[in-house]
Amino acid sequence: MEHFETEEQQVEALKRFWHEYGKSIVGGAILGLGGLWGWNYYQQDQMQAQEVASSAFEQVLAKAENGDELTQAVEAFRAEHGSTGYSAMSDLLQARVAVDAGELDKAAPLLERAIADLDDTVKPLAQMRLARVQHALQNVDAALATVEAINNSAYEAQREELKGDLLVAKGDITAARTAYQAALAAGGTMSNPALQMKIDELAQAS
């Protein structure tokens, strides 16, 4: 599993995930429903709707680097295709626009809504982003709760490092050191070489 620290990496990861898995996940769910209940007409109708939404969502992704255009594209997409299963993806992009604009109060609920709907493959990215937003909003306890809810082992190093950052913000140096050490044991320096520097700084402070 790859790890992503920057917004650009997260957008690219979202694009790759969508192109590789998005259509098959949504389409497979609909095919399964049709096969289970024999709703052939419903299946065909929904598949057509998903194909239209898929094309529209790719247009949204194409505007991912332009904040103003993306905002307009996401709003239009949600109005037209909000019930087709892609709303969580559009929420992630909209949250990114809000963060870039410094509108953290708008970003937090968008990320929370996305987390509720996202597949476990992508959800940790949104959870870590939400935790950082909550931290920036001076709600460290909420940020810690968000981090603790990440249960994808592929993100253990990032989760523990972020947990350590939050514990430092709370002044709990002992617990922060434990979290950083757990991140290090999970290979954290591979995704963030600065992790060792954080550990060394805590050692000097003690």
PDB file of C-alpha atoms in Angstrom:
ATOM      1  CA  MET A   1       0.000   0.000   0.000  1.00  0.00           C
ATOM      2  CA  GLU A   2       1.365   3.410  -0.939  1.00  0.00           C
ATOM      3  CA  HIS A   3       1.417   6.296   1.517  1.00  0.00           C
ATOM      4  CA  PHE A   4       0.513   9.869   0.592  1.00  0.00           C
ATOM      5  CA  GLU A   5       1.532  12.986   2.475  1.00  0.00           C
ATOM      6  CA  THR A   6       0.743  15.832   0.048  1.00  0.00           C
ATOM      7  CA  GLU A   7      -2.576  16.946  -1.418  1.00  0.00           C
ATOM      8  CA  GLU A   8      -1.192  16.374  -4.919  1.00  0.00           C
ATOM      9  CA  GLN A   9      -0.307  12.774  -4.078  1.00  0.00           C
ATOM     10  CA  GLN A  10      -3.764  12.205  -2.604  1.00  0.00           C
ATOM     11  CA  VAL A  11      -5.492  13.582  -5.707  1.00  0.00           C
ATOM     12  CA  GLU A  12      -3.350  11.384  -7.948  1.00  0.00           C
ATOM     13  CA  ALA A  13      -4.093   8.392  -5.712  1.00  0.00           C
ATOM     14  CA  LEU A  14      -7.801   9.125  -5.946  1.00  0.00           C
ATOM     15  CA  LYS A  15      -7.561   9.330  -9.724  1.00  0.00           C
ATOM     16  CA  ARG A  16      -5.681   6.024  -9.945  1.00  0.00           C
ATOM     17  CA  PHE A  17      -8.067   4.310  -7.554  1.00  0.00           C
ATOM     18  CA  TRP A  18     -11.047   5.546  -9.538  1.00  0.00           C
ATOM     19  CA  HIS A  19      -9.696   4.499 -12.928  1.00  0.00           C
ATOM     20  CA  GLU A  20      -8.622   1.073 -11.651  1.00  0.00           C
ATOM     21  CA  TYR A  21     -11.466   0.149  -9.323  1.00  0.00           C
ATOM     22  CA  GLY A  22     -14.250   2.700  -9.225  1.00  0.00           C
ATOM     23  CA  LYS A  23     -16.365   1.483 -12.091  1.00  0.00           C
ATOM     24  CA  SER A  24     -15.974  -2.187 -11.226  1.00  0.00           C
ATOM     25  CA  ILE A  25     -16.865  -1.631  -7.548  1.00  0.00           C
ATOM     26  CA  VAL A  26     -20.045   0.288  -8.266  1.00  0.00           C
ATOM     27  CA  GLY A  27     -20.948  -1.797 -11.265  1.00  0.00           C
ATOM     28  CA  GLY A  28     -20.301  -5.036  -9.406  1.00  0.00           C
ATOM     29  CA  ALA A  29     -22.558  -3.978  -6.560  1.00  0.00           C
ATOM     30  CA  ILE A  30     -25.388  -3.320  -8.985  1.00  0.00           C
ATOM     31  CA  LEU A  31     -24.823  -6.562 -10.867  1.00  0.00           C
ATOM     32  CA  GLY A  32     -24.900  -8.432  -7.565  1.00  0.00           C
ATOM     33  CA  LEU A  33     -28.168  -6.815  -6.617  1.00  0.00           C
ATOM     34  CA  GLY A  34     -29.664  -7.679  -9.990  1.00  0.00           C
ATOM     35  CA  GLY A  35     -28.480 -11.275  -9.802  1.00  0.00           C
ATOM     36  CA  LEU A  36     -29.803 -11.732  -6.285  1.00  0.00           C
ATOM     37  CA  TRP A  37     -33.281 -10.416  -6.894  1.00  0.00           C
ATOM     38  CA  GLY A  38     -33.659 -10.879 -10.610  1.00  0.00           C
ATOM     39  CA  TRP A  39     -34.400  -7.217 -11.161  1.00  0.00           C
ATOM     40  CA  ASN A  40     -33.092  -7.191 -14.689  1.00  0.00           C
ATOM     41  CA  TYR A  41     -34.798  -3.986 -15.711  1.00  0.00           C
ATOM     42  CA  TYR A  42     -33.640  -2.237 -12.572  1.00  0.00           C
ATOM     43  CA  GLN A  43     -30.115  -3.499 -13.178  1.00  0.00           C
ATOM     44  CA  GLN A  44     -30.038  -2.185 -16.730  1.00  0.00           C
ATOM     45  CA  ASP A  45     -31.482   1.172 -15.739  1.00  0.00           C
ATOM     46  CA  GLN A  46     -29.025   1.607 -12.884  1.00  0.00           C
ATOM     47  CA  MET A  47     -26.054   0.545 -14.969  1.00  0.00           C
ATOM     48  CA  GLN A  48     -26.932   3.207 -17.508  1.00  0.00           C
ATOM     49  CA  ALA A  49     -27.181   5.803 -14.746  1.00  0.00           C
ATOM     50  CA  GLN A  50     -23.789   4.743 -13.379  1.00  0.00           C
ATOM     51  CA  GLU A  51     -22.192   5.027 -16.802  1.00  0.00           C
ATOM     52  CA  VAL A  52     -23.475   8.584 -17.119  1.00  0.00           C
ATOM     53  CA  ALA A  53     -22.274   9.418 -13.605  1.00  0.00           C
ATOM     54  CA  SER A  54     -18.912   7.805 -14.296  1.00  0.00           C
ATOM     55  CA  SER A  55     -18.337  10.010 -17.298  1.00  0.00           C
ATOM     56  CA  ALA A  56     -19.429  13.083 -15.347  1.00  0.00           C
ATOM     57  CA  PHE A  57     -17.149  12.256 -12.426  1.00  0.00           C
ATOM     58  CA  GLU A  58     -14.152  11.943 -14.712  1.00  0.00           C
ATOM     59  CA  GLN A  59     -14.877  15.503 -15.820  1.00  0.00           C
ATOM     60  CA  VAL A  60     -14.795  16.541 -12.166  1.00  0.00           C
ATOM     61  CA  LEU A  61     -11.423  14.832 -11.676  1.00  0.00           C
ATOM     62  CA  ALA A  62     -10.067  16.667 -14.695  1.00  0.00           C
ATOM     63  CA  LYS A  63     -10.592  19.939 -12.817  1.00  0.00           C
ATOM     64  CA  ALA A  64      -8.918  18.741  -9.617  1.00  0.00           C
ATOM     65  CA  GLU A  65      -6.059  21.230  -9.891  1.00  0.00           C
ATOM     66  CA  ASN A  66      -8.243  24.307 -10.388  1.00  0.00           C
ATOM     67  CA  GLY A  67     -10.029  25.291  -7.186  1.00  0.00           C
ATOM     68  CA  ASP A  68     -12.701  27.576  -8.626  1.00  0.00           C
ATOM     69  CA  GLU A  69     -13.571  25.256 -11.490  1.00  0.00           C
ATOM     70  CA  LEU A  70     -13.558  22.233  -9.182  1.00  0.00           C
ATOM     71  CA  THR A  71     -15.984  23.858  -6.750  1.00  0.00           C
ATOM     72  CA  GLN A  72     -18.439  24.543  -9.549  1.00  0.00           C
ATOM     73  CA  ALA A  73     -17.955  21.077 -11.035  1.00  0.00           C
ATOM     74  CA  VAL A  74     -18.492  19.295  -7.704  1.00  0.00           C
ATOM     75  CA  GLU A  75     -21.627  21.275  -6.914  1.00  0.00           C
ATOM     76  CA  ALA A  76     -23.051  20.527 -10.351  1.00  0.00           C
ATOM     77  CA  PHE A  77     -22.125  16.857 -10.054  1.00  0.00           C
ATOM     78  CA  ARG A  78     -23.748  16.425  -6.641  1.00  0.00           C
ATOM     79  CA  ALA A  79     -26.928  18.095  -7.880  1.00  0.00           C
ATOM     80  CA  GLU A  80     -27.127  15.746 -10.855  1.00  0.00           C
ATOM     81  CA  HIS A  81     -25.587  12.503  -9.608  1.00  0.00           C
ATOM     82  CA  GLY A  82     -25.601  12.671  -5.811  1.00  0.00           C
ATOM     83  CA  SER A  83     -27.423   9.365  -5.439  1.00  0.00           C
ATOM     84  CA  THR A  84     -25.199   7.268  -7.711  1.00  0.00           C
ATOM     85  CA  GLY A  85     -22.487   6.333  -5.227  1.00  0.00           C
ATOM     86  CA  TYR A  86     -19.885   8.906  -6.175  1.00  0.00           C
ATOM     87  CA  SER A  87     -20.778  11.599  -3.653  1.00  0.00           C
ATOM     88  CA  ALA A  88     -17.998  10.572  -1.241  1.00  0.00           C
ATOM     89  CA  MET A  89     -15.387  11.062  -3.934  1.00  0.00           C
ATOM     90  CA  SER A  90     -16.746  14.496  -4.742  1.00  0.00           C
ATOM     91  CA  ASP A  91     -16.782  15.324  -1.008  1.00  0.00           C
ATOM     92  CA  LEU A  92     -13.053  14.571  -0.837  1.00  0.00           C
ATOM     93  CA  LEU A  93     -12.337  16.921  -3.681  1.00  0.00           C
ATOM     94  CA  GLN A  94     -14.596  19.626  -2.270  1.00  0.00           C
ATOM     95  CA  ALA A  95     -12.875  19.310   1.109  1.00  0.00           C
ATOM     96  CA  ARG A  96      -9.543  19.819  -0.566  1.00  0.00           C
ATOM     97  CA  VAL A  97     -10.818  23.078  -2.083  1.00  0.00           C
ATOM     98  CA  ALA A  98     -12.042  24.220   1.332  1.00  0.00           C
ATOM     99  CA  VAL A  99      -8.680  23.418   2.976  1.00  0.00           C
ATOM    100  CA  ASP A 100      -6.779  25.242   0.256  1.00  0.00           C
ATOM    101  CA  ALA A 101      -9.008  28.260   0.833  1.00  0.00           C
ATOM    102  CA  GLY A 102      -8.469  28.103   4.596  1.00  0.00           C
ATOM    103  CA  GLU A 103     -12.135  27.258   5.168  1.00  0.00           C
ATOM    104  CA  LEU A 104     -11.514  24.467   7.658  1.00  0.00           C
ATOM    105  CA  ASP A 105     -15.004  24.652   9.167  1.00  0.00           C
ATOM    106  CA  LYS A 106     -16.371  23.700   5.748  1.00  0.00           C
ATOM    107  CA  ALA A 107     -13.793  20.990   5.130  1.00  0.00           C
ATOM    108  CA  ALA A 108     -14.445  19.029   8.346  1.00  0.00           C
ATOM    109  CA  PRO A 109     -18.085  18.039   7.691  1.00  0.00           C
ATOM    110  CA  LEU A 110     -17.285  17.193   4.072  1.00  0.00           C
ATOM    111  CA  LEU A 111     -14.551  14.817   5.219  1.00  0.00           C
ATOM    112  CA  GLU A 112     -16.812  13.302   7.881  1.00  0.00           C
ATOM    113  CA  ARG A 113     -19.484  12.620   5.277  1.00  0.00           C
ATOM    114  CA  ALA A 114     -16.940  11.105   2.899  1.00  0.00           C
ATOM    115  CA  ILE A 115     -15.537   8.846   5.622  1.00  0.00           C
ATOM    116  CA  ALA A 116     -18.990   7.444   6.300  1.00  0.00           C
ATOM    117  CA  ASP A 117     -19.315   6.297   2.679  1.00  0.00           C
ATOM    118  CA  LEU A 118     -15.792   5.501   1.495  1.00  0.00           C
ATOM    119  CA  ASP A 119     -14.293   2.114   0.810  1.00  0.00           C
ATOM    120  CA  ASP A 120     -11.637   1.016   3.313  1.00  0.00           C
ATOM    121  CA  THR A 121      -8.965   1.397   0.633  1.00  0.00           C
ATOM    122  CA  VAL A 122      -9.412   5.165   0.486  1.00  0.00           C
ATOM    123  CA  LYS A 123     -10.981   5.919   3.872  1.00  0.00           C
ATOM    124  CA  PRO A 124      -7.681   6.249   5.819  1.00  0.00           C
ATOM    125  CA  LEU A 125      -6.621   9.145   3.577  1.00  0.00           C
ATOM    126  CA  ALA A 126      -9.795  11.011   4.486  1.00  0.00           C
ATOM    127  CA  GLN A 127      -9.473  10.123   8.170  1.00  0.00           C
ATOM    128  CA  MET A 128      -5.926  11.453   8.383  1.00  0.00           C
ATOM    129  CA  ARG A 129      -6.934  14.573   6.517  1.00  0.00           C
ATOM    130  CA  LEU A 130      -9.849  15.104   8.895  1.00  0.00           C
ATOM    131  CA  ALA A 131      -7.562  14.647  11.912  1.00  0.00           C
ATOM    132  CA  ARG A 132      -5.222  17.350  10.582  1.00  0.00           C
ATOM    133  CA  VAL A 133      -8.162  19.670   9.997  1.00  0.00           C
ATOM    134  CA  GLN A 134      -9.477  19.033  13.511  1.00  0.00           C
ATOM    135  CA  HIS A 135      -6.011  19.729  14.912  1.00  0.00           C
ATOM    136  CA  ALA A 136      -5.862  23.011  13.002  1.00  0.00           C
ATOM    137  CA  LEU A 137      -9.253  23.855  14.489  1.00  0.00           C
ATOM    138  CA  GLN A 138      -7.736  23.354  17.977  1.00  0.00           C
ATOM    139  CA  ASN A 139      -9.759  20.196  18.621  1.00  0.00           C
ATOM    140  CA  VAL A 140      -6.939  17.799  19.422  1.00  0.00           C
ATOM    141  CA  ASP A 141      -9.105  15.294  21.288  1.00  0.00           C
ATOM    142  CA  ALA A 142     -11.398  14.926  18.266  1.00  0.00           C
ATOM    143  CA  ALA A 143      -8.346  14.543  16.037  1.00  0.00           C
ATOM    144  CA  LEU A 144      -6.984  11.765  18.259  1.00  0.00           C
ATOM    145  CA  ALA A 145     -10.333   9.971  18.154  1.00  0.00           C
ATOM    146  CA  THR A 146     -10.311  10.194  14.364  1.00  0.00           C
ATOM    147  CA  VAL A 147      -6.793   8.753  14.190  1.00  0.00           C
ATOM    148  CA  GLU A 148      -7.656   5.931  16.590  1.00  0.00           C
ATOM    149  CA  ALA A 149     -10.518   4.942  14.266  1.00  0.00           C
ATOM    150  CA  ILE A 150      -8.098   4.164  11.418  1.00  0.00           C
ATOM    151  CA  ASN A 151      -7.942   0.366  11.322  1.00  0.00           C
ATOM    152  CA  ASN A 152      -6.180  -0.247   8.014  1.00  0.00           C
ATOM    153  CA  SER A 153      -2.848  -1.858   8.906  1.00  0.00           C
ATOM    154  CA  ALA A 154      -1.284  -0.581   5.692  1.00  0.00           C
ATOM    155  CA  TYR A 155      -1.428   2.913   7.198  1.00  0.00           C
ATOM    156  CA  GLU A 156      -0.084   1.977  10.631  1.00  0.00           C
ATOM    157  CA  ALA A 157       3.110   4.023  10.294  1.00  0.00           C
ATOM    158  CA  GLN A 158       1.297   7.169   9.177  1.00  0.00           C
ATOM    159  CA  ARG A 159      -1.405   6.700  11.802  1.00  0.00           C
ATOM    160  CA  GLU A 160       1.072   6.338  14.657  1.00  0.00           C
ATOM    161  CA  GLU A 161       3.199   9.263  13.494  1.00  0.00           C
ATOM    162  CA  LEU A 162       0.164  11.536  13.259  1.00  0.00           C
ATOM    163  CA  LYS A 163      -0.962  10.264  16.659  1.00  0.00           C
ATOM    164  CA  GLY A 164       2.457  11.215  18.016  1.00  0.00           C
ATOM    165  CA  ASP A 165       2.164  14.712  16.545  1.00  0.00           C
ATOM    166  CA  LEU A 166      -1.198  15.171  18.223  1.00  0.00           C
ATOM    167  CA  LEU A 167       0.081  13.894  21.555  1.00  0.00           C
ATOM    168  CA  VAL A 168       2.974  16.348  21.371  1.00  0.00           C
ATOM    169  CA  ALA A 169       0.384  19.088  20.849  1.00  0.00           C
ATOM    170  CA  LYS A 170      -1.344  17.900  24.033  1.00  0.00           C
ATOM    171  CA  GLY A 171       1.928  17.918  25.911  1.00  0.00           C
ATOM    172  CA  ASP A 172       1.920  14.151  26.510  1.00  0.00           C
ATOM    173  CA  ILE A 173       5.536  13.543  25.587  1.00  0.00           C
ATOM    174  CA  THR A 174       5.736  10.007  26.957  1.00  0.00           C
ATOM    175  CA  ALA A 175       2.762   8.803  24.928  1.00  0.00           C
ATOM    176  CA  ALA A 176       4.020  10.714  21.890  1.00  0.00           C
ATOM    177  CA  ARG A 177       7.375   8.935  22.090  1.00  0.00           C
ATOM    178  CA  THR A 178       5.571   5.575  22.246  1.00  0.00           C
ATOM    179  CA  ALA A 179       3.532   6.467  19.154  1.00  0.00           C
ATOM    180  CA  TYR A 180       6.594   7.602  17.236  1.00  0.00           C
ATOM    181  CA  GLN A 181       8.426   4.405  18.132  1.00  0.00           C
ATOM    182  CA  ALA A 182       5.443   2.394  16.879  1.00  0.00           C
ATOM    183  CA  ALA A 183       5.541   4.378  13.637  1.00  0.00           C
ATOM    184  CA  LEU A 184       9.255   3.699  13.320  1.00  0.00           C
ATOM    185  CA  ALA A 185       8.726  -0.034  13.887  1.00  0.00           C
ATOM    186  CA  ALA A 186       6.072  -0.024  11.151  1.00  0.00           C
ATOM    187  CA  GLY A 187       8.512   1.474   8.663  1.00  0.00           C
ATOM    188  CA  GLY A 188       7.551   5.098   9.111  1.00  0.00           C
ATOM    189  CA  THR A 189      10.881   6.527   7.967  1.00  0.00           C
ATOM    190  CA  MET A 190      10.172   5.100   4.519  1.00  0.00           C
ATOM    191  CA  SER A 191       7.202   7.450   4.062  1.00  0.00           C
ATOM    192  CA  ASN A 192       8.567  10.325   6.162  1.00  0.00           C
ATOM    193  CA  PRO A 193      12.302  10.597   6.866  1.00  0.00           C
ATOM    194  CA  ALA A 194      11.566  13.380   9.379  1.00  0.00           C
ATOM    195  CA  LEU A 195      10.134  10.797  11.795  1.00  0.00           C
ATOM    196  CA  GLN A 196      13.569  10.004  13.215  1.00  0.00           C
ATOM    197  CA  MET A 197      14.157  13.709  13.730  1.00  0.00           C
ATOM    198  CA  LYS A 198      10.956  13.924  15.770  1.00  0.00           C
ATOM    199  CA  ILE A 199      12.088  11.015  17.934  1.00  0.00           C
ATOM    200  CA  ASP A 200      15.498  12.613  18.472  1.00  0.00           C
ATOM    201  CA  GLU A 201      13.924  15.941  19.420  1.00  0.00           C
ATOM    202  CA  LEU A 202      11.776  14.256  22.070  1.00  0.00           C
ATOM    203  CA  ALA A 203      14.855  12.498  23.447  1.00  0.00           C
ATOM    204  CA  GLN A 204      16.636  15.843  23.793  1.00  0.00           C
ATOM    205  CA  ALA A 205      13.588  17.373  25.477  1.00  0.00           C
ATOM    206  CA  SER A 206      13.387  14.665  28.131  1.00  0.00           C
TER     207      SER A 206
END
